CSV table of C-alpha atoms and ligand atoms in Angstrom, one decimal:
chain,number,residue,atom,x,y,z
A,28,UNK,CA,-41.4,30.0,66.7
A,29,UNK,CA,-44.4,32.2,65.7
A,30,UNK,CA,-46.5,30.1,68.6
A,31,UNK,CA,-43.6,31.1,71.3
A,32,UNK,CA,-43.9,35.1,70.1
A,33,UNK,CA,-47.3,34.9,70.4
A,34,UNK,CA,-47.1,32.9,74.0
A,35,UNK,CA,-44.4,35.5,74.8
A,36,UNK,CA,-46.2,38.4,73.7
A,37,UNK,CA,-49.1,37.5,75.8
A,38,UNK,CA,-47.3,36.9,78.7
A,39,UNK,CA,-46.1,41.0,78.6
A,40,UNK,CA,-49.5,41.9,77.2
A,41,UNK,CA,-50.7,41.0,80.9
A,42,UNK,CA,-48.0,41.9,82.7
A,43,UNK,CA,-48.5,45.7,81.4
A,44,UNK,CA,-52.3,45.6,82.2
A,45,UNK,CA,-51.3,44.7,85.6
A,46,UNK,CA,-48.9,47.2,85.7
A,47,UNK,CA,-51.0,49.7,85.0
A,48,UNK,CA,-53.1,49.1,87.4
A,49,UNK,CA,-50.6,48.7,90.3
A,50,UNK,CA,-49.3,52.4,89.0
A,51,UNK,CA,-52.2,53.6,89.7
A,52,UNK,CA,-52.7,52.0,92.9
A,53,UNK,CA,-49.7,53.3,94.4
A,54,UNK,CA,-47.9,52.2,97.4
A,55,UNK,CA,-44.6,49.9,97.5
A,56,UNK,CA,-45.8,47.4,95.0
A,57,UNK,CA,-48.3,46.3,96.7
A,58,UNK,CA,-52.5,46.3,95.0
A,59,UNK,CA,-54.6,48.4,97.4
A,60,UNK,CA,-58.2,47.9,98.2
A,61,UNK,CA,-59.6,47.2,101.4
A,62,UNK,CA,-61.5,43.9,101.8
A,63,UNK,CA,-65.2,44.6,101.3
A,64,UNK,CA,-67.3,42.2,103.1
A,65,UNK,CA,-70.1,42.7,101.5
A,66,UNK,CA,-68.7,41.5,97.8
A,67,UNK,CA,-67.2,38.6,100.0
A,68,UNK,CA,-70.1,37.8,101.2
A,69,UNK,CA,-71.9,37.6,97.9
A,70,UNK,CA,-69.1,35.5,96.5
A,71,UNK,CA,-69.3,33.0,98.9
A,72,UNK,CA,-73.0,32.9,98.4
A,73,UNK,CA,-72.9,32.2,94.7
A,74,UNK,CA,-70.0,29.6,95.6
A,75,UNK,CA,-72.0,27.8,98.0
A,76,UNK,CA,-74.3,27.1,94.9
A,77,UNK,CA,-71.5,24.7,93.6
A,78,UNK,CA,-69.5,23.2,96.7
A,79,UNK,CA,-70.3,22.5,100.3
A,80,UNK,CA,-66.8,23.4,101.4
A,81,UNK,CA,-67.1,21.8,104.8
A,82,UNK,CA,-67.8,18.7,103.4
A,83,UNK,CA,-65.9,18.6,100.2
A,84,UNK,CA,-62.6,19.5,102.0
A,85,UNK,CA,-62.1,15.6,102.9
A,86,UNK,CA,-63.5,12.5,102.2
A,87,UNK,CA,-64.6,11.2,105.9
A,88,UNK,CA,-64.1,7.6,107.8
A,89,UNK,CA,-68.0,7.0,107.4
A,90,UNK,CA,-68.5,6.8,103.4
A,91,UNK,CA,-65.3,4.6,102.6
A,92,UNK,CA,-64.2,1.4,104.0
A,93,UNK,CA,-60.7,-0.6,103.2
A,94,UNK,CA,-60.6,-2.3,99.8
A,95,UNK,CA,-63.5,0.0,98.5
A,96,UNK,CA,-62.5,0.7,94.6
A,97,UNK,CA,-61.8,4.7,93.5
A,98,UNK,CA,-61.8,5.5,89.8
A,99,UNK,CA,-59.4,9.1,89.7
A,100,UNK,CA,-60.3,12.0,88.8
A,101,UNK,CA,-58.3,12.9,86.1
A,102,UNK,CA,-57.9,8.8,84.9
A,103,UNK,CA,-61.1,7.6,85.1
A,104,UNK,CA,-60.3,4.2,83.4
A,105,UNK,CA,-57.8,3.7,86.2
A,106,UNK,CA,-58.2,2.6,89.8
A,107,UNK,CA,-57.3,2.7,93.4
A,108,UNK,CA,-58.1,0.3,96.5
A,109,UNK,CA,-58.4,2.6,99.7
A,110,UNK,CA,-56.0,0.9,101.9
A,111,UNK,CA,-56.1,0.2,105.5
A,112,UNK,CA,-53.7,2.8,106.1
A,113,UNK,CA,-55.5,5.2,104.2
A,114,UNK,CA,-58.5,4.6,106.0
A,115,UNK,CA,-56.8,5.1,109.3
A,116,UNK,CA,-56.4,8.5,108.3
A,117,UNK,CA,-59.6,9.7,107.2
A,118,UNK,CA,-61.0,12.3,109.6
A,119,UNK,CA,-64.4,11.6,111.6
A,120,UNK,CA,-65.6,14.8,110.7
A,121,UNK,CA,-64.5,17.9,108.6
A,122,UNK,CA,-61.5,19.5,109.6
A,123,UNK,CA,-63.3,22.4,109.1
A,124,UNK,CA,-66.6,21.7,110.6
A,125,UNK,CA,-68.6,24.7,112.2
A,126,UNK,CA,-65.1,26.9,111.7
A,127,UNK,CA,-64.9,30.6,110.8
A,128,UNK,CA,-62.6,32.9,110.7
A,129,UNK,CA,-61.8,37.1,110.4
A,130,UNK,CA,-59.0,36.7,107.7
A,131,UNK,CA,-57.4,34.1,105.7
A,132,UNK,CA,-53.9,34.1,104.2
A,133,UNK,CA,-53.3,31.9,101.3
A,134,UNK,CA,-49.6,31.9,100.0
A,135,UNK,CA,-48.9,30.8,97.2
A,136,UNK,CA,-45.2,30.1,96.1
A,137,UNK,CA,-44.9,32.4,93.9
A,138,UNK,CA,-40.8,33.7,94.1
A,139,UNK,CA,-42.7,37.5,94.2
A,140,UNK,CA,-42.4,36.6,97.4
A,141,UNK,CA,-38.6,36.8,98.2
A,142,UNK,CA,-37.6,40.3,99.7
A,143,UNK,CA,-41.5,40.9,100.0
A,144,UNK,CA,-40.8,41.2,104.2
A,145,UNK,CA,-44.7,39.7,104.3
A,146,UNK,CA,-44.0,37.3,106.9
A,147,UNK,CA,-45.2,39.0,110.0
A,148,UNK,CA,-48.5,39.8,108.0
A,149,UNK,CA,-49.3,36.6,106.9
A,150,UNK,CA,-48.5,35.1,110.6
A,151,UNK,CA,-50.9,38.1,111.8
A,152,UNK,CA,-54.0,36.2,109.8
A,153,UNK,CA,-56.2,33.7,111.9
A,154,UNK,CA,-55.8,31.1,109.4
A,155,UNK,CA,-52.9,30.6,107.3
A,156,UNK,CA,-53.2,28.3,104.0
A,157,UNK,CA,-50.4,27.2,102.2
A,158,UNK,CA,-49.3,25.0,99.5
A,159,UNK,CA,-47.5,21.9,98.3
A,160,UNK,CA,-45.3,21.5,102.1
A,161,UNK,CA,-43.3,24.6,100.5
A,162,UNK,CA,-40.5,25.5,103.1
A,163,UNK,CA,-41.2,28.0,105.9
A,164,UNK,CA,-38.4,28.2,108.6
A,165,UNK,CA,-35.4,29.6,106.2
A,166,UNK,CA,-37.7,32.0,104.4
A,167,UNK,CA,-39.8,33.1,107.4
A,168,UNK,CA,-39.0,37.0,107.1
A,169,UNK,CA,-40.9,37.2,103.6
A,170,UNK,CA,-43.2,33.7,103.9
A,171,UNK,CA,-43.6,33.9,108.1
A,172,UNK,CA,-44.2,30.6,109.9
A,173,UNK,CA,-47.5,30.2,111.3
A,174,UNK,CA,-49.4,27.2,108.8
A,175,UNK,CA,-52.8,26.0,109.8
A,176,UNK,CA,-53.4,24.1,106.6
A,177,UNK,CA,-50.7,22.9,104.0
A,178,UNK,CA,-51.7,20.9,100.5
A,179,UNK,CA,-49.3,18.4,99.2
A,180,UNK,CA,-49.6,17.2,95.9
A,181,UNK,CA,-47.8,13.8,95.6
A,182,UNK,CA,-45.1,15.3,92.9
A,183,UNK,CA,-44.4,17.1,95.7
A,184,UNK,CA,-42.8,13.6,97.3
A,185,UNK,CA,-40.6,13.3,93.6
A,186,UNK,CA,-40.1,16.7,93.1
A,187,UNK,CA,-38.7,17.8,96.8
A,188,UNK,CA,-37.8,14.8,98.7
A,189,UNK,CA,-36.6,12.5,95.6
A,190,UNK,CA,-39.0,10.1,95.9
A,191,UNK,CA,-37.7,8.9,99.5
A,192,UNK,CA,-34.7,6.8,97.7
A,193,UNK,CA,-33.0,6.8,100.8
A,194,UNK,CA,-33.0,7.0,104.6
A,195,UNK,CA,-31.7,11.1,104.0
A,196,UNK,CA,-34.7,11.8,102.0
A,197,UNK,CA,-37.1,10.0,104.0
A,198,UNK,CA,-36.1,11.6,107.3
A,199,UNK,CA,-36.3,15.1,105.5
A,200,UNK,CA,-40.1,14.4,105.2
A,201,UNK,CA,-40.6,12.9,108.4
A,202,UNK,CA,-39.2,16.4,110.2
A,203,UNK,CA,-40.9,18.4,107.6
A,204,UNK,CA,-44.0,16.2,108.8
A,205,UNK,CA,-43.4,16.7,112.1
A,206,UNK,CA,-42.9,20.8,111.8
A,207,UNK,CA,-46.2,20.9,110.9
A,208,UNK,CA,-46.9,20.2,114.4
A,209,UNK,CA,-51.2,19.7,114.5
A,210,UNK,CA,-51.7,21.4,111.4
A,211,UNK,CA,-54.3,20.2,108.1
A,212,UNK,CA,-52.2,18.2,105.6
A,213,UNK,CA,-54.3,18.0,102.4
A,214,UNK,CA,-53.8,15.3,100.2
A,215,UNK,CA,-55.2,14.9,96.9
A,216,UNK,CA,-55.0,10.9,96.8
A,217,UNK,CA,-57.7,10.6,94.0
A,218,UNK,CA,-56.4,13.1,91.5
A,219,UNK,CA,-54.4,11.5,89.5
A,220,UNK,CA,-52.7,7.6,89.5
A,221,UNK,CA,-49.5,9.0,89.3
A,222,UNK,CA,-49.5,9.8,92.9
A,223,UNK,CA,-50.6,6.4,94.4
A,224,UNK,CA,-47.3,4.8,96.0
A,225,UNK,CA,-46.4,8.4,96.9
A,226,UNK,CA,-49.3,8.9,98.9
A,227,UNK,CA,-49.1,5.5,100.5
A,228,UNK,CA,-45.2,6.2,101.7
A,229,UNK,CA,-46.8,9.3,103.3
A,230,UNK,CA,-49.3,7.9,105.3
A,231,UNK,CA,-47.4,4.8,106.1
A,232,UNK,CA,-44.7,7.5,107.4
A,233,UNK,CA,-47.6,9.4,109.5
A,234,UNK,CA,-49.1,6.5,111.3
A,235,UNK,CA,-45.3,4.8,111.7
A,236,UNK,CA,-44.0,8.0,113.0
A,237,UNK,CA,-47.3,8.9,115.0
A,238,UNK,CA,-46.8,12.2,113.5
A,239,UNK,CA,-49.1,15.1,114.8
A,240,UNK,CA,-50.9,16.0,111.5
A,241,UNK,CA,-54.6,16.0,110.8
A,242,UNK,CA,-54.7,14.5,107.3
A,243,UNK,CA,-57.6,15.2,104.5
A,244,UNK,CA,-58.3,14.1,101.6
A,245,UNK,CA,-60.8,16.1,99.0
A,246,UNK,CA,-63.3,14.8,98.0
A,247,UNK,CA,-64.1,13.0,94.5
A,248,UNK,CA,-66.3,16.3,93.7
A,249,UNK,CA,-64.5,19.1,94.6
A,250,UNK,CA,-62.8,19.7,91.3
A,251,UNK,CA,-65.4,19.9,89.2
A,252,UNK,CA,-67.7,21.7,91.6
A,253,UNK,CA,-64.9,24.3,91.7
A,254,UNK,CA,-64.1,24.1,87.5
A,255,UNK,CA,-67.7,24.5,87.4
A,256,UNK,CA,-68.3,27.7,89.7
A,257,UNK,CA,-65.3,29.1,87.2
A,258,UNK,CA,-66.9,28.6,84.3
A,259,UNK,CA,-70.3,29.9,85.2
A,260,UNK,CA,-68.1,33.2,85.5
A,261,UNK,CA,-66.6,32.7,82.0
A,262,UNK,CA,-63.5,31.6,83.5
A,263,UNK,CA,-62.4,28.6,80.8
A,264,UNK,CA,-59.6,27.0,83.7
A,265,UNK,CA,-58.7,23.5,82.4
A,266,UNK,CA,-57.8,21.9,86.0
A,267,UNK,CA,-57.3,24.8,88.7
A,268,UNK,CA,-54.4,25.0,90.5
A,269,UNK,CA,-53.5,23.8,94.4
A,270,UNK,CA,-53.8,27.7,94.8
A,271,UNK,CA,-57.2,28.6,92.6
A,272,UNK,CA,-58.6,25.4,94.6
A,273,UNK,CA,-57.6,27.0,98.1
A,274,UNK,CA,-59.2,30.6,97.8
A,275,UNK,CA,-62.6,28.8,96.6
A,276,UNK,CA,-62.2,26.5,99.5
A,277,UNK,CA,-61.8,29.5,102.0
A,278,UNK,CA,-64.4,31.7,101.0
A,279,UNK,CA,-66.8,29.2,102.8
A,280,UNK,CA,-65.1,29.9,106.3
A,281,UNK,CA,-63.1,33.4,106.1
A,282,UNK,CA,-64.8,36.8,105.9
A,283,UNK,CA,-61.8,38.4,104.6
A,284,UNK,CA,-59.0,36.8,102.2
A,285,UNK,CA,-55.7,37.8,101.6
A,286,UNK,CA,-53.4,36.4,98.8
A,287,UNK,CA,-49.6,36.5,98.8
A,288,UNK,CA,-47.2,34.9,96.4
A,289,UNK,CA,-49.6,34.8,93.3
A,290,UNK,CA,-47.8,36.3,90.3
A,291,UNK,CA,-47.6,33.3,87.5
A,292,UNK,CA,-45.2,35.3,85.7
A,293,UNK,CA,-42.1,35.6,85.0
A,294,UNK,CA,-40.7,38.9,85.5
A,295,UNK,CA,-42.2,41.3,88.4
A,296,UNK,CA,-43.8,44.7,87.9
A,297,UNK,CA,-40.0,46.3,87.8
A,298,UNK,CA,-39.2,44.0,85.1
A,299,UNK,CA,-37.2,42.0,86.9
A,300,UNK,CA,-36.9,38.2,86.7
A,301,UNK,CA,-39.0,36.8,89.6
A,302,UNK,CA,-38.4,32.7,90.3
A,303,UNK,CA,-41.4,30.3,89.8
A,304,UNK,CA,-41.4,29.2,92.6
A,305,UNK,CA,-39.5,31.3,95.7
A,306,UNK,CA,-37.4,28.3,97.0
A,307,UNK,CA,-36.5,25.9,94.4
A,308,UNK,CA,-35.0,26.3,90.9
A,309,UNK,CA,-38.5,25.0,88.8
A,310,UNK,CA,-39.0,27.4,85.9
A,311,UNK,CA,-41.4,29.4,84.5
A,312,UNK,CA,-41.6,27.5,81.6
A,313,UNK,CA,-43.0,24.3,83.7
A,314,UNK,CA,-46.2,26.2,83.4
A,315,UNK,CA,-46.7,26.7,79.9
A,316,UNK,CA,-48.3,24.3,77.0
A,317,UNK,CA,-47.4,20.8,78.6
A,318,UNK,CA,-48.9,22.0,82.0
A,319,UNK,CA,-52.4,21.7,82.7
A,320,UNK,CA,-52.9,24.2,84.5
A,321,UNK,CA,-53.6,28.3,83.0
A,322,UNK,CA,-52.7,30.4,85.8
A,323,UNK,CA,-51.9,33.7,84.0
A,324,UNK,CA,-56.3,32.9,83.3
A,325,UNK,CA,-56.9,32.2,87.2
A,326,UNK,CA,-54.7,35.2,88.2
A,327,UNK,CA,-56.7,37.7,86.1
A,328,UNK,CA,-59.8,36.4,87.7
A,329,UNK,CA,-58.4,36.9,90.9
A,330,UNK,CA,-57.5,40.1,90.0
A,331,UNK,CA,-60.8,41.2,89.0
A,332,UNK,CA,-62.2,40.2,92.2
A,333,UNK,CA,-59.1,42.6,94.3
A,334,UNK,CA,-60.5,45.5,92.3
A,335,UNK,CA,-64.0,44.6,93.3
A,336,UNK,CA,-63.3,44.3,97.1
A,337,UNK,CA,-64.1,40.7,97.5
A,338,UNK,CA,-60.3,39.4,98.4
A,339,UNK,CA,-56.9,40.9,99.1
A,340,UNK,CA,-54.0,40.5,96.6
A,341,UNK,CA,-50.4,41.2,97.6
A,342,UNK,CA,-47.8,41.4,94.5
A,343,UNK,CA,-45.2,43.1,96.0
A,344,UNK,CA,-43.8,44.3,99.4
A,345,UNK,CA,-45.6,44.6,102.6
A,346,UNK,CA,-45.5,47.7,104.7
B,14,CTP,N1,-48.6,30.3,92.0
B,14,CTP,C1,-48.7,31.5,91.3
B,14,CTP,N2,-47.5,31.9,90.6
B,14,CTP,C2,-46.4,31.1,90.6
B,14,CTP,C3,-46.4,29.9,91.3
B,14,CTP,C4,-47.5,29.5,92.0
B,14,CTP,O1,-49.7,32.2,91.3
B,14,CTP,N3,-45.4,31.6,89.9
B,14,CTP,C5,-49.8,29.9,92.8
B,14,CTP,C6,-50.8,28.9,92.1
B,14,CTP,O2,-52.1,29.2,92.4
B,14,CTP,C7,-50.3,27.6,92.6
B,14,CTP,C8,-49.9,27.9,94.1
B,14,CTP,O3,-49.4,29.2,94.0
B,14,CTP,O4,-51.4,26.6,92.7
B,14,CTP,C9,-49.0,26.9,94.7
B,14,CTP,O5,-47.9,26.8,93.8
B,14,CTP,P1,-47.4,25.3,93.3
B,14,CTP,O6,-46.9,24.6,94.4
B,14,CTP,O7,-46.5,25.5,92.1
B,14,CTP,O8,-48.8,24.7,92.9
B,14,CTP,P2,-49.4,23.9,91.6
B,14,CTP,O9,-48.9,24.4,90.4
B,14,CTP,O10,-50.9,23.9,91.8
B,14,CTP,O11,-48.9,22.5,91.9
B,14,CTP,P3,-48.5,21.4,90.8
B,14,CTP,O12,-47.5,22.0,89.9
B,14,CTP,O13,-48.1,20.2,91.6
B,14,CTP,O14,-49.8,21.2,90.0
């Protein structure tokens, strides 16, 4: 019990800080600071020192073959055969070879978002990241549409489309697949070996259904290159999150970044209850002890970086 007060009191500890600082900022909720390139530009210098984004986005055709032997990331004792189909899908090159672009949205899925009427903002950015295949089309007026690059975690296969039991849940993919329509589906296949079968049905699914996806994979590095650009700045993250993974990612190939539906907390800055996540019924709770991940940490960090200029965060309503 004294653990949970202490968890609980934390939890409102930051949420005042914040909302302090959002007083002060003014405006309907949302932080204000314009994006300064220059403090992009340096942060993106000191992250180049730890990953070559372009590279680490996706494993590529060229370095693995079938039946070549992957010890995961996170279960190092077990092991993976990369499969024919998985092969098939490697891209040639990065995704993201030789890109760049003005702005970057990442949305996270965050329920701050509902009501937040963001969704003609976020479609106004040239590239649009977002994660975990969260749903679009019936929450387009505070999410918008447009999606250039979309993560799925395999949970994402148990947790929304119940493990493909049946033809229902299958299809549901398939035309979630499809909806993407040419855009970057990121896979983390060599995370963790809870995910192997899942990401297998997925890729059998793409080639089967010759659906218009460009698939990626990260590569075996990227997680600690990214842990470890973290914790050269003091920030102790134990595995960073889809969306922590994402901003560091972008910084290589966007000169401005903007971040909507980050707020790991659960009640807003009017005290009211805000969901986990803005379209299913996960809670809040999913995120503390058992979870590996320590997102109220990553969200400070992110915070510190809006108040120096060097990204974008919305927490409230757009104009
Ligand atoms: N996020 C957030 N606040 C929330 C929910 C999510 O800031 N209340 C951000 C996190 O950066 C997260 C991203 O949005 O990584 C995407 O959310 P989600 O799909 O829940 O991602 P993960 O927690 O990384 O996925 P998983 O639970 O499968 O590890």
């Amino acid at each position: 019990a004294a653990l949970t007060l202490l968890v609980v009191f934390l939890i409102f500890a930051d949420i005042s800080e914040i909302e302090e600082e959002i007083g002060n900022s003014g405006g309907r909720g949302t932080i204000r600071s314009a994006v300064n390139s220059l403090h992009s530009k340096s942060n993106r210098k000191q992250i180049l020192k730890f990953l070559d984004a372009e590279k680490d986005i996706s494993v590529l055709k060229g370095t693995l073959k079938p039946g070549d032997i992957i010890h995961y990331i996170f279960d190092r004792d077990s092991t993976m055969n990369v499969s024919q189909n998985l092969y098939e899908l490697l891209p040639r090159t990065s995704p993201l070879k030789n890109k760049h672009f003005g702005t970057c949205a990442i949305v996270g899925n965050s329920g701050v978002l509902l009501n937040s009427g963001c969704g003609q903002e976020i479609d106004a950015h040239s590239f649009v990241i977002r994660c975990n295949l969260a749903p679009v089309q019936e929450y387009a007026r505070d999410v918008g549409l447009k999606t250039d690059l979309v993560t799925m975690n395999p949970s994402v296969i148990q947790r929304a489309f119940e493990d493909l039991v049946n033809a229902t849940w299958r299809e549901k993919l398939l035309q979630r697949l499809h909806s993407l329509n040419g855009s970057i589906l990121w896979i983390p296949a060599f995370m963790a070996r809870g995910g192997k079968e899942r990401v297998e049905w997925v890729n059998e699914l793409i080639l089967k259904h010759h659906v218009n996806v460009r698939t990626a994979y990260p590569s075996l590095r990227l997680l600690h290159a990214v842990r470890g650009y973290w914790l050269t700045n003091k920030v102790h993250i134990k595995r960073p999150t889809t969306g922590l993974l994402m901003y560091t990612l972008a910084t290589r190939f966007c000169n401005q970044i903007y971040l909507y539906g980050f707020w790991p907390f659960p009640l807003d800055q009017n005290q009211k209850p805000v969901k986990y996540h803005y379209y299913d019924s996960l809670k809040y709770g999913y995120t503390s002890q058992a979870s590996p991940h320590t997102m109220p940490l990553e969200f400070k960090a992110l915070k510190s970086l809006h108040e120096q200029g060097a990204l974008k965060l919305t927490v409230g309503q757009c104009d």
